[in-house]
Short mmCIF file of C-alpha atoms and ligand atoms in Angstrom, two decimals:
data_model
loop_
_atom_site.label_atom_id
_atom_site.label_comp_id
_atom_site.label_asym_id
_atom_site.label_seq_id
_atom_site.Cartn_x
_atom_site.Cartn_y
_atom_site.Cartn_z
CA MET A 256 28.39 -4.02 18.72
CA LEU A 257 28.70 -7.79 17.81
CA THR A 258 32.02 -8.87 17.49
CA HIS A 259 32.71 -11.63 14.74
CA SER A 260 34.39 -13.44 17.43
CA ALA A 261 31.44 -13.64 19.31
CA LEU A 262 30.13 -16.02 17.26
CA LYS A 263 30.27 -18.87 19.52
CA GLY A 264 28.66 -22.44 19.37
CA SER A 265 27.08 -24.14 16.32
CA LEU A 266 25.11 -22.35 13.76
CA PRO A 267 21.67 -24.28 14.74
CA ASN A 268 22.29 -23.38 18.59
CA ARG A 269 23.14 -19.44 17.24
CA PHE A 270 20.00 -19.82 15.06
CA ARG A 271 17.67 -21.01 18.09
CA GLU A 272 19.49 -18.13 20.50
CA LEU A 273 18.17 -15.21 17.90
CA TRP A 274 15.04 -17.06 16.96
CA ASP A 275 13.95 -17.20 20.94
CA GLU A 276 14.11 -13.78 21.05
CA ILE A 277 11.15 -13.11 18.55
CA ALA A 278 9.35 -16.34 19.14
CA PRO A 279 7.05 -14.89 22.18
CA ILE A 280 6.19 -11.80 20.35
CA GLY A 281 2.55 -11.70 19.06
CA ARG A 282 2.09 -15.83 19.72
CA ASP A 283 -1.42 -16.21 20.77
CA ALA A 284 -1.46 -18.55 24.12
CA GLY A 285 -4.82 -20.07 22.98
CA SER A 286 -4.24 -20.97 19.46
CA GLY A 287 -0.17 -21.26 19.57
CA GLY A 288 -0.63 -19.16 15.94
CA TYR A 289 0.40 -15.95 15.62
CA LEU A 290 -1.20 -12.16 15.62
CA ARG A 291 1.17 -10.24 13.82
CA TYR A 292 -0.96 -7.91 11.61
CA ALA A 293 0.92 -4.97 10.44
CA LEU A 294 1.42 -1.89 12.19
CA THR A 295 0.11 -3.28 14.81
CA GLU A 296 1.56 -3.72 18.65
CA PRO A 297 3.25 -7.19 18.26
CA GLU A 298 4.64 -6.17 14.68
CA ARG A 299 5.93 -2.61 15.58
CA THR A 300 7.94 -4.67 18.40
CA LEU A 301 9.38 -7.15 15.95
CA ARG A 302 10.17 -3.67 13.83
CA ALA A 303 12.07 -2.00 16.90
CA TRP A 304 13.76 -5.75 17.25
CA PHE A 305 15.21 -5.38 13.36
CA ARG A 306 16.34 -1.61 14.31
CA GLU A 307 18.02 -3.27 17.33
CA GLN A 308 19.68 -6.12 15.50
CA ALA A 309 20.95 -3.65 12.75
CA ASP A 310 22.32 -1.43 15.49
CA ARG A 311 23.87 -4.44 17.06
CA ARG A 312 25.62 -5.09 13.54
CA GLY A 313 26.67 -1.28 13.02
CA MET A 314 24.08 -1.71 9.96
CA PRO A 315 22.19 1.69 9.28
CA VAL A 316 18.41 1.26 9.30
CA ALA A 317 16.21 3.39 6.87
CA GLN A 318 12.41 3.16 6.83
CA ASP A 319 11.40 4.02 2.92
CA GLY A 320 8.18 6.02 2.56
CA ASN A 321 5.76 3.15 2.47
CA GLY A 322 6.56 1.66 5.75
CA ASN A 323 9.48 -0.82 4.61
CA LEU A 324 12.72 -1.32 6.56
CA PHE A 325 16.32 -1.70 5.23
CA ALA A 326 19.77 -2.39 7.10
CA TRP A 327 22.04 -1.75 5.58
CA TRP A 328 25.82 -3.62 5.54
CA GLY A 329 28.15 -1.60 3.57
CA ASP A 330 27.61 2.03 1.98
CA PRO A 331 23.93 2.78 2.19
CA ALA A 332 25.10 5.45 -0.68
CA ALA A 333 26.42 2.82 -2.79
CA GLY A 334 24.15 1.52 -5.43
CA ASP A 335 24.36 -2.24 -6.99
CA ALA A 336 23.47 -3.72 -3.23
CA VAL A 337 22.23 -7.36 -2.82
CA LEU A 338 18.82 -7.24 -0.98
CA THR A 339 17.52 -9.91 1.17
CA GLY A 340 15.12 -10.32 3.79
CA SER A 341 10.94 -11.06 4.12
CA HIS A 342 8.21 -10.15 6.21
CA PHE A 343 7.05 -10.05 9.72
CA ASP A 344 3.39 -9.58 9.51
CA SER A 345 1.17 -13.03 9.35
CA VAL A 346 -2.10 -14.38 8.74
CA PRO A 347 -4.37 -14.66 11.78
CA HIS A 348 -3.30 -17.32 13.61
CA GLY A 349 -0.20 -18.08 11.33
CA GLY A 350 2.66 -20.07 11.85
CA ALA A 351 6.04 -18.87 13.45
CA TYR A 352 8.37 -18.91 10.58
CA ASP A 353 6.16 -17.58 7.48
CA GLY A 354 8.21 -14.67 6.76
CA PRO A 355 10.32 -13.68 9.98
CA LEU A 356 12.71 -16.62 9.03
CA GLY A 357 13.64 -14.82 5.91
CA ILE A 358 14.54 -11.63 8.32
CA VAL A 359 16.26 -13.69 11.22
CA SER A 360 18.16 -16.25 8.62
CA ALA A 361 19.38 -12.79 6.83
CA PHE A 362 21.17 -11.14 9.84
CA LEU A 363 22.60 -14.69 10.79
CA ALA A 364 23.96 -14.98 6.96
CA VAL A 365 25.59 -11.24 7.27
CA ASP A 366 27.17 -12.86 10.61
CA GLU A 367 28.44 -15.90 9.02
CA LEU A 368 30.08 -13.70 5.79
CA ARG A 369 31.74 -11.19 8.63
CA ALA A 370 32.96 -14.01 10.90
CA ALA A 371 34.43 -15.59 7.69
CA GLY A 372 36.50 -12.45 6.98
CA VAL A 373 34.34 -12.07 3.68
CA THR A 374 34.51 -8.27 2.55
CA ALA A 375 31.75 -7.68 0.11
CA ASP A 376 32.59 -5.89 -3.28
CA ARG A 377 28.72 -4.74 -2.84
CA PRO A 378 26.48 -4.05 0.30
CA VAL A 379 24.16 -6.37 1.38
CA VAL A 380 20.90 -4.97 2.80
CA VAL A 381 18.23 -6.96 4.79
CA ALA A 382 14.79 -5.92 4.22
CA ALA A 383 11.35 -5.82 6.06
CA PHE A 384 8.29 -5.74 3.89
CA VAL A 385 5.32 -4.24 5.47
CA GLU A 386 1.76 -6.21 5.16
CA GLU A 387 3.09 -8.84 3.16
CA GLU A 388 -0.14 -11.01 3.90
CA GLY A 389 -2.67 -8.41 3.24
CA ALA A 390 -4.20 -9.94 6.58
CA ARG A 391 -4.72 -6.20 7.85
CA PHE A 392 -5.56 -3.88 4.84
CA GLY A 393 -6.69 -6.51 2.26
CA VAL A 394 -3.84 -6.28 -0.60
CA PRO A 395 -1.23 -8.66 -0.10
CA CYS A 396 2.39 -7.50 -0.83
CA LEU A 397 1.52 -3.96 -0.15
CA GLY A 398 4.87 -2.99 1.05
CA SER A 399 6.67 -4.26 -1.92
CA ARG A 400 3.86 -2.92 -4.39
CA LEU A 401 4.32 0.52 -3.51
CA LEU A 402 7.85 0.58 -3.35
CA THR A 403 7.80 -0.81 -7.03
CA GLY A 404 4.62 1.52 -8.24
CA GLU A 405 2.62 -1.95 -8.57
CA ILE A 406 -0.36 -0.21 -6.56
CA ASP A 407 -1.87 3.24 -6.78
CA VAL A 408 -0.79 4.76 -3.80
CA ASP A 409 -3.75 6.87 -3.08
CA ARG A 410 -5.76 3.14 -3.25
CA ALA A 411 -3.02 1.89 -1.01
CA ALA A 412 -3.35 4.84 1.63
CA GLY A 413 -7.36 4.59 1.74
CA LEU A 414 -7.26 0.73 2.59
CA ARG A 415 -9.11 0.30 5.55
CA ASP A 416 -8.74 -2.70 8.30
CA GLN A 417 -12.01 -3.98 9.79
CA ALA A 418 -11.86 -1.42 12.66
CA GLY A 419 -11.83 1.28 9.85
CA THR A 420 -8.40 2.47 10.29
CA THR A 421 -6.68 3.13 6.84
CA PHE A 422 -3.32 2.18 6.05
CA ALA A 423 -1.94 5.82 6.08
CA GLU A 424 -3.41 6.34 9.74
CA ALA A 425 -1.42 3.34 10.73
CA LEU A 426 1.82 4.16 8.88
CA GLY A 427 1.36 7.98 10.27
CA GLU A 428 1.97 9.50 6.90
CA GLN A 429 0.51 9.08 3.53
CA PRO A 430 2.83 6.41 1.86
CA ALA A 431 5.58 7.70 -0.59
CA GLY A 432 4.25 5.12 -3.60
CA ALA A 433 7.18 3.98 -5.99
CA ASP A 434 10.98 4.89 -5.22
CA PRO A 435 12.56 4.16 -8.30
CA ALA A 436 16.09 6.02 -6.69
CA LEU A 437 15.72 3.45 -3.74
CA LEU A 438 14.95 0.10 -6.06
CA GLY A 439 17.70 1.22 -8.32
CA ARG A 440 20.39 0.59 -5.95
CA PHE A 441 19.71 -3.14 -5.75
CA ALA A 442 21.10 -5.40 -8.16
CA ALA A 443 19.25 -8.69 -6.81
CA PHE A 444 16.45 -9.76 -4.30
CA VAL A 445 16.86 -13.00 -2.46
CA GLU A 446 14.16 -14.13 -0.18
CA LEU A 447 14.51 -17.14 2.05
CA HIS A 448 11.04 -18.33 3.21
CA VAL A 449 10.07 -21.54 4.94
CA GLU A 450 8.44 -23.95 2.36
CA GLN A 451 4.61 -24.10 2.14
CA GLY A 452 4.11 -27.51 1.29
CA ARG A 453 5.84 -31.11 1.93
CA ALA A 454 7.86 -30.94 -1.60
CA LEU A 455 11.38 -30.84 0.12
CA VAL A 456 10.21 -33.76 2.60
CA ASP A 457 9.44 -35.73 -0.28
CA LEU A 458 12.87 -34.66 -2.09
CA ASP A 459 14.45 -35.42 1.27
CA ALA A 460 16.25 -31.94 0.97
CA PRO A 461 16.81 -29.10 3.52
CA VAL A 462 16.47 -26.31 0.85
CA ALA A 463 15.33 -25.54 -2.38
CA VAL A 464 15.58 -23.03 -4.99
CA ALA A 465 12.45 -21.36 -6.69
CA SER A 466 11.79 -21.68 -9.94
CA ALA A 467 8.37 -19.81 -10.20
CA ILE A 468 5.06 -18.71 -8.26
CA TRP A 469 1.72 -19.52 -9.39
CA PRO A 470 -0.77 -16.84 -10.75
CA HIS A 471 -3.07 -16.10 -8.08
CA GLY A 472 -5.58 -13.57 -7.15
CA ARG A 473 -8.15 -12.34 -4.78
CA TRP A 474 -11.76 -11.71 -5.38
CA ARG A 475 -14.50 -10.23 -3.45
CA PHE A 476 -18.19 -11.73 -3.94
CA ASP A 477 -20.99 -9.78 -2.73
CA PHE A 478 -24.14 -11.42 -1.95
CA THR A 479 -27.10 -9.03 -1.41
CA GLY A 480 -30.94 -10.28 -0.45
CA GLU A 481 -33.52 -9.49 1.86
CA GLY A 482 -32.96 -9.23 5.67
CA ASN A 483 -35.85 -10.95 7.76
CA HIS A 484 -37.37 -12.62 10.34
CA ALA A 485 -35.93 -16.47 10.65
CA GLY A 486 -39.40 -17.45 12.43
CA THR A 487 -42.07 -15.99 10.27
CA THR A 488 -40.62 -15.56 6.75
CA ARG A 489 -41.80 -18.90 4.71
CA MET A 490 -38.59 -20.79 2.77
CA ALA A 491 -40.78 -20.24 -0.59
CA ASP A 492 -40.67 -15.84 0.29
CA ARG A 493 -37.10 -15.91 1.08
CA ARG A 494 -34.17 -14.21 -1.01
CA ASP A 495 -31.32 -15.39 1.31
CA PRO A 496 -27.75 -14.70 -0.02
CA MET A 497 -26.50 -17.15 2.36
CA LEU A 498 -28.15 -19.88 -0.04
CA THR A 499 -26.02 -18.41 -2.73
CA TYR A 500 -22.95 -17.95 -1.24
CA ALA A 501 -23.05 -21.63 0.11
CA PHE A 502 -23.67 -22.84 -3.32
CA THR A 503 -20.75 -20.39 -4.82
CA VAL A 504 -18.20 -22.07 -1.98
CA LEU A 505 -19.25 -25.39 -3.43
CA ALA A 506 -19.14 -24.27 -7.14
CA ALA A 507 -15.58 -22.84 -6.62
CA ASN A 508 -14.42 -26.27 -4.83
CA LYS A 509 -16.04 -28.27 -7.90
CA GLU A 510 -14.42 -25.89 -10.52
CA ALA A 511 -11.25 -26.23 -8.75
CA ARG A 512 -10.91 -29.78 -8.56
CA LEU A 513 -11.66 -30.08 -12.23
CA ARG A 514 -8.65 -27.80 -13.29
CA ASP A 515 -6.37 -29.19 -10.52
CA ALA A 516 -6.36 -25.43 -9.65
CA HIS A 517 -6.58 -24.35 -5.74
CA ALA A 518 -9.65 -22.36 -4.74
CA THR A 519 -10.20 -21.28 -1.35
CA VAL A 520 -13.14 -19.07 0.56
CA GLY A 521 -10.91 -18.43 3.98
CA ARG A 522 -13.45 -15.36 4.73
CA VAL A 523 -16.80 -14.40 4.98
CA SER A 524 -18.86 -11.36 6.36
CA VAL A 525 -22.44 -11.40 7.48
CA GLU A 526 -25.01 -8.70 7.63
CA PRO A 527 -26.85 -8.49 10.47
CA ASN A 528 -25.05 -11.52 11.26
CA ALA A 529 -27.60 -12.92 13.94
CA THR A 530 -29.00 -16.31 14.57
CA ASN A 531 -32.64 -15.75 14.02
CA ALA A 532 -32.01 -13.19 11.03
CA ILE A 533 -32.07 -14.06 7.50
CA PRO A 534 -28.81 -12.21 6.06
CA SER A 535 -29.35 -9.12 3.87
CA ARG A 536 -25.53 -9.40 2.82
CA VAL A 537 -23.18 -12.31 2.92
CA THR A 538 -19.62 -11.44 1.56
CA GLY A 539 -16.78 -14.14 0.74
CA TRP A 540 -13.54 -13.36 -0.70
CA LEU A 541 -12.12 -16.12 -2.96
CA ASP A 542 -8.25 -16.86 -3.04
CA ALA A 543 -7.62 -18.88 -6.29
CA ARG A 544 -4.55 -20.15 -7.82
CA ALA A 545 -3.51 -22.18 -10.99
CA ALA A 546 -0.32 -23.06 -12.63
CA GLU A 547 -1.09 -21.08 -15.70
CA ALA A 548 -3.06 -17.84 -16.11
CA GLU A 549 -5.68 -19.04 -18.57
CA THR A 550 -6.60 -21.43 -15.86
CA LEU A 551 -6.92 -19.13 -13.06
CA TYR A 552 -9.16 -16.90 -14.93
CA GLY A 553 -11.27 -19.91 -16.21
CA LEU A 554 -12.00 -21.13 -12.87
CA VAL A 555 -12.91 -17.97 -11.64
CA GLU A 556 -15.08 -17.06 -14.55
CA ALA A 557 -16.97 -20.26 -14.21
CA VAL A 558 -17.52 -19.68 -10.62
CA ARG A 559 -18.54 -16.15 -11.14
CA THR A 560 -21.18 -16.88 -13.86
CA LYS A 561 -22.33 -19.82 -11.67
CA ALA A 562 -23.09 -17.58 -8.79
CA ALA A 563 -24.93 -15.01 -11.08
CA ASP A 564 -26.95 -17.86 -12.12
CA ARG A 565 -27.75 -19.09 -8.75
CA ALA A 566 -28.62 -15.44 -7.43
CA GLY A 567 -30.87 -15.19 -10.43
CA ARG A 568 -32.69 -18.03 -9.10
CA ASP A 569 -32.48 -16.98 -5.61
CA GLY A 570 -33.95 -13.89 -6.07
CA THR A 571 -30.37 -12.21 -4.96
CA ALA A 572 -27.71 -9.89 -6.53
CA LEU A 573 -24.22 -10.95 -6.84
CA THR A 574 -21.27 -8.04 -7.01
CA CYS A 575 -18.08 -9.88 -8.23
CA THR A 576 -14.83 -7.56 -7.48
CA GLN A 577 -11.09 -8.41 -8.19
CA GLU A 578 -9.04 -7.08 -5.14
CA SER A 579 -5.43 -8.54 -6.01
CA ALA A 580 -3.68 -10.17 -8.78
CA THR A 581 -0.43 -11.54 -9.37
CA PRO A 582 0.65 -13.17 -12.21
CA LEU A 583 3.15 -16.11 -13.29
CA VAL A 584 6.06 -15.08 -11.79
CA ALA A 585 9.36 -17.21 -13.34
CA PHE A 586 12.18 -16.25 -11.44
CA ASP A 587 15.08 -15.24 -13.16
CA ARG A 588 16.09 -18.78 -14.58
CA GLY A 589 19.85 -17.98 -15.21
CA LEU A 590 20.09 -16.86 -11.57
CA ALA A 591 17.80 -19.88 -10.35
CA ASP A 592 19.62 -22.45 -11.96
CA ARG A 593 23.25 -20.66 -10.78
CA LEU A 594 22.10 -20.95 -6.89
CA ALA A 595 20.75 -24.65 -7.37
CA ALA A 596 23.98 -25.66 -8.92
CA LEU A 597 25.88 -23.69 -6.20
CA LEU A 598 23.98 -25.33 -3.39
CA GLY A 599 23.16 -28.48 -4.85
CA ALA A 600 19.69 -28.07 -4.11
CA PRO A 601 16.80 -28.75 -6.11
CA VAL A 602 14.09 -26.31 -8.18
CA LEU A 603 10.46 -25.93 -7.06
CA PRO A 604 7.48 -23.84 -8.04
CA THR A 605 5.10 -22.81 -5.51
CA GLY A 606 1.69 -21.88 -4.91
CA ALA A 607 2.66 -19.24 -2.43
CA GLY A 608 2.90 -15.33 -3.17
CA HIS A 609 5.95 -13.42 -1.96
CA ASP A 610 7.24 -10.13 -2.05
CA ALA A 611 9.96 -11.91 -4.02
CA GLY A 612 7.19 -12.39 -6.37
CA VAL A 613 6.45 -8.66 -6.94
CA LEU A 614 9.92 -7.71 -7.02
CA ALA A 615 11.04 -10.38 -9.62
CA ALA A 616 9.37 -7.82 -12.09
CA HIS A 617 11.85 -5.06 -11.12
CA LEU A 618 14.98 -7.03 -10.61
CA PRO A 619 16.85 -10.21 -10.75
CA THR A 620 15.32 -12.15 -7.85
CA ALA A 621 15.55 -15.68 -6.29
CA MET A 622 13.83 -17.65 -3.48
CA LEU A 623 15.14 -19.93 -1.13
CA PHE A 624 13.03 -22.54 0.62
CA VAL A 625 13.47 -24.18 3.85
CA ARG A 626 12.20 -27.42 4.81
CA ASN A 627 8.89 -27.76 6.76
CA PRO A 628 8.12 -30.97 7.92
CA THR A 629 4.46 -30.54 8.17
CA GLY A 630 4.65 -28.64 5.17
CA VAL A 631 1.75 -27.00 6.72
CA SER A 632 1.49 -22.92 6.64
CA HIS A 633 -0.86 -20.27 7.72
CA SER A 634 -1.37 -22.40 10.54
CA PRO A 635 0.03 -22.73 14.01
CA ALA A 636 1.06 -26.14 12.85
CA GLU A 637 3.77 -24.64 10.59
CA THR A 638 7.22 -25.76 11.73
CA ALA A 639 10.94 -25.96 10.73
CA THR A 640 13.72 -27.66 12.65
CA ASP A 641 16.97 -25.73 13.82
CA ALA A 642 18.94 -28.01 11.76
CA ASP A 643 17.35 -26.86 8.41
CA CYS A 644 16.91 -23.43 9.53
CA ALA A 645 20.68 -23.73 10.07
CA ALA A 646 21.14 -25.06 6.37
CA GLY A 647 18.74 -22.22 5.26
CA VAL A 648 21.56 -19.62 7.17
CA ALA A 649 24.44 -21.24 5.69
CA ALA A 650 23.07 -21.59 1.95
CA LEU A 651 21.99 -17.79 2.14
CA ALA A 652 25.27 -17.12 3.32
CA ARG A 653 26.64 -18.83 0.70
CA VAL A 654 24.25 -17.23 -2.05
CA LEU A 655 25.22 -13.31 -0.62
CA GLU A 656 28.57 -14.09 -1.06
CA GLU A 657 28.46 -15.34 -4.48
CA LEU A 658 26.25 -12.32 -5.10
CA ALA A 659 27.97 -9.38 -3.17
CA CYS A 660 31.68 -10.34 -3.91
CA ARG A 661 32.92 -9.73 -7.64
O1 HGY B 41 -0.80 -15.69 0.35
C1 HGY B 41 0.29 -16.36 0.16
O2 HGY B 41 0.23 -16.99 -0.91
C2 HGY B 41 1.53 -15.67 1.06
O3 HGY B 41 1.90 -16.37 2.13
N1 HGY B 41 1.42 -14.29 1.67
MN1 MN B 42 5.22 -15.50 3.56
MN1 MN B 43 1.91 -16.38 4.03
MN1 MN B 44 5.85 -13.85 1.28
#
């Protein structure tokens, strides 16, 4: 068991020591990015690391029926616990910090409190939520949506990855779905996360408190046409879905710029996907985000309408399916202001989704952001300095003490 006197060296050094234990796990040597898809071997290794960290600290670990892990500092039977943590999974070739920083920082923050002799009146619980990115099964924040009942459990169970494996098969059991008894034992949730932007660089501050998460969602656009030979089919005779798809991507880009919103088509699949074959089907996934819901849905409707109009001219067909949606998340303002005053930190909105965005509808929730000098995320270029990560740990420890000690 990690004894409190074992806290040696500076906090940045302790951060680096713990960080280096997970840094190689799931890292792609070619890109330098991470391939940590939920419930695949690298993420399972991180889940084992989570259990080992909890064991070292004498923190009992429980996995809920949905694949989320919880490590308890304090009596697991007690209620009113303060929950913290984040996720291990990554987007393809994602950055090192998006997710794991919140979990490593949570364990280190508990170390800080224990070393300072703090006796919490409430349990502090470190969480690792499963499939936050939706990179394997397509729906973001799957673990926290299951815990809170925000997704139909049968739909979640049947979600398939690109190899055809269902979430239930990967989990090894039918997910349990909503768990109000577990959720009811938490009084608040605080997620620490690397900033996915440059606001803290511009503000010259290491840590910020979140005010809101923009409304955002994912829409699947299926374009179907007539597969045919690339060499023998006259241009006038074609019903080429790639044409309608390309037009739609340009329309999404233009409509987002007009609305000061964000639209991204980062994933596409083509059938039969051959250089010398006109495609029969092209599927693109639109990730759309805006500061207000009205702008967001106006953007998507404009893109869908223009795409359908173009499909009519190309002789192709379009189906548009919404796959996930997150409404505007306004974090508990009293809590955000209280933490901002406690830390002397700025308060910022974000366009990035988080498990905190799901839990915020069910319990008082806050987020802390740690400065990212590049501002880049969902890319190997994502970074954070040890000094700022240590400042994040110290801030999280301060917040947990504030919330866990009456
Ligand atoms: O997509 C997001 O905004 C988050 O990083 N999962
Ligand atoms: Mn994240
Ligand atoms: Mn992310
Ligand atoms: Mn998140």
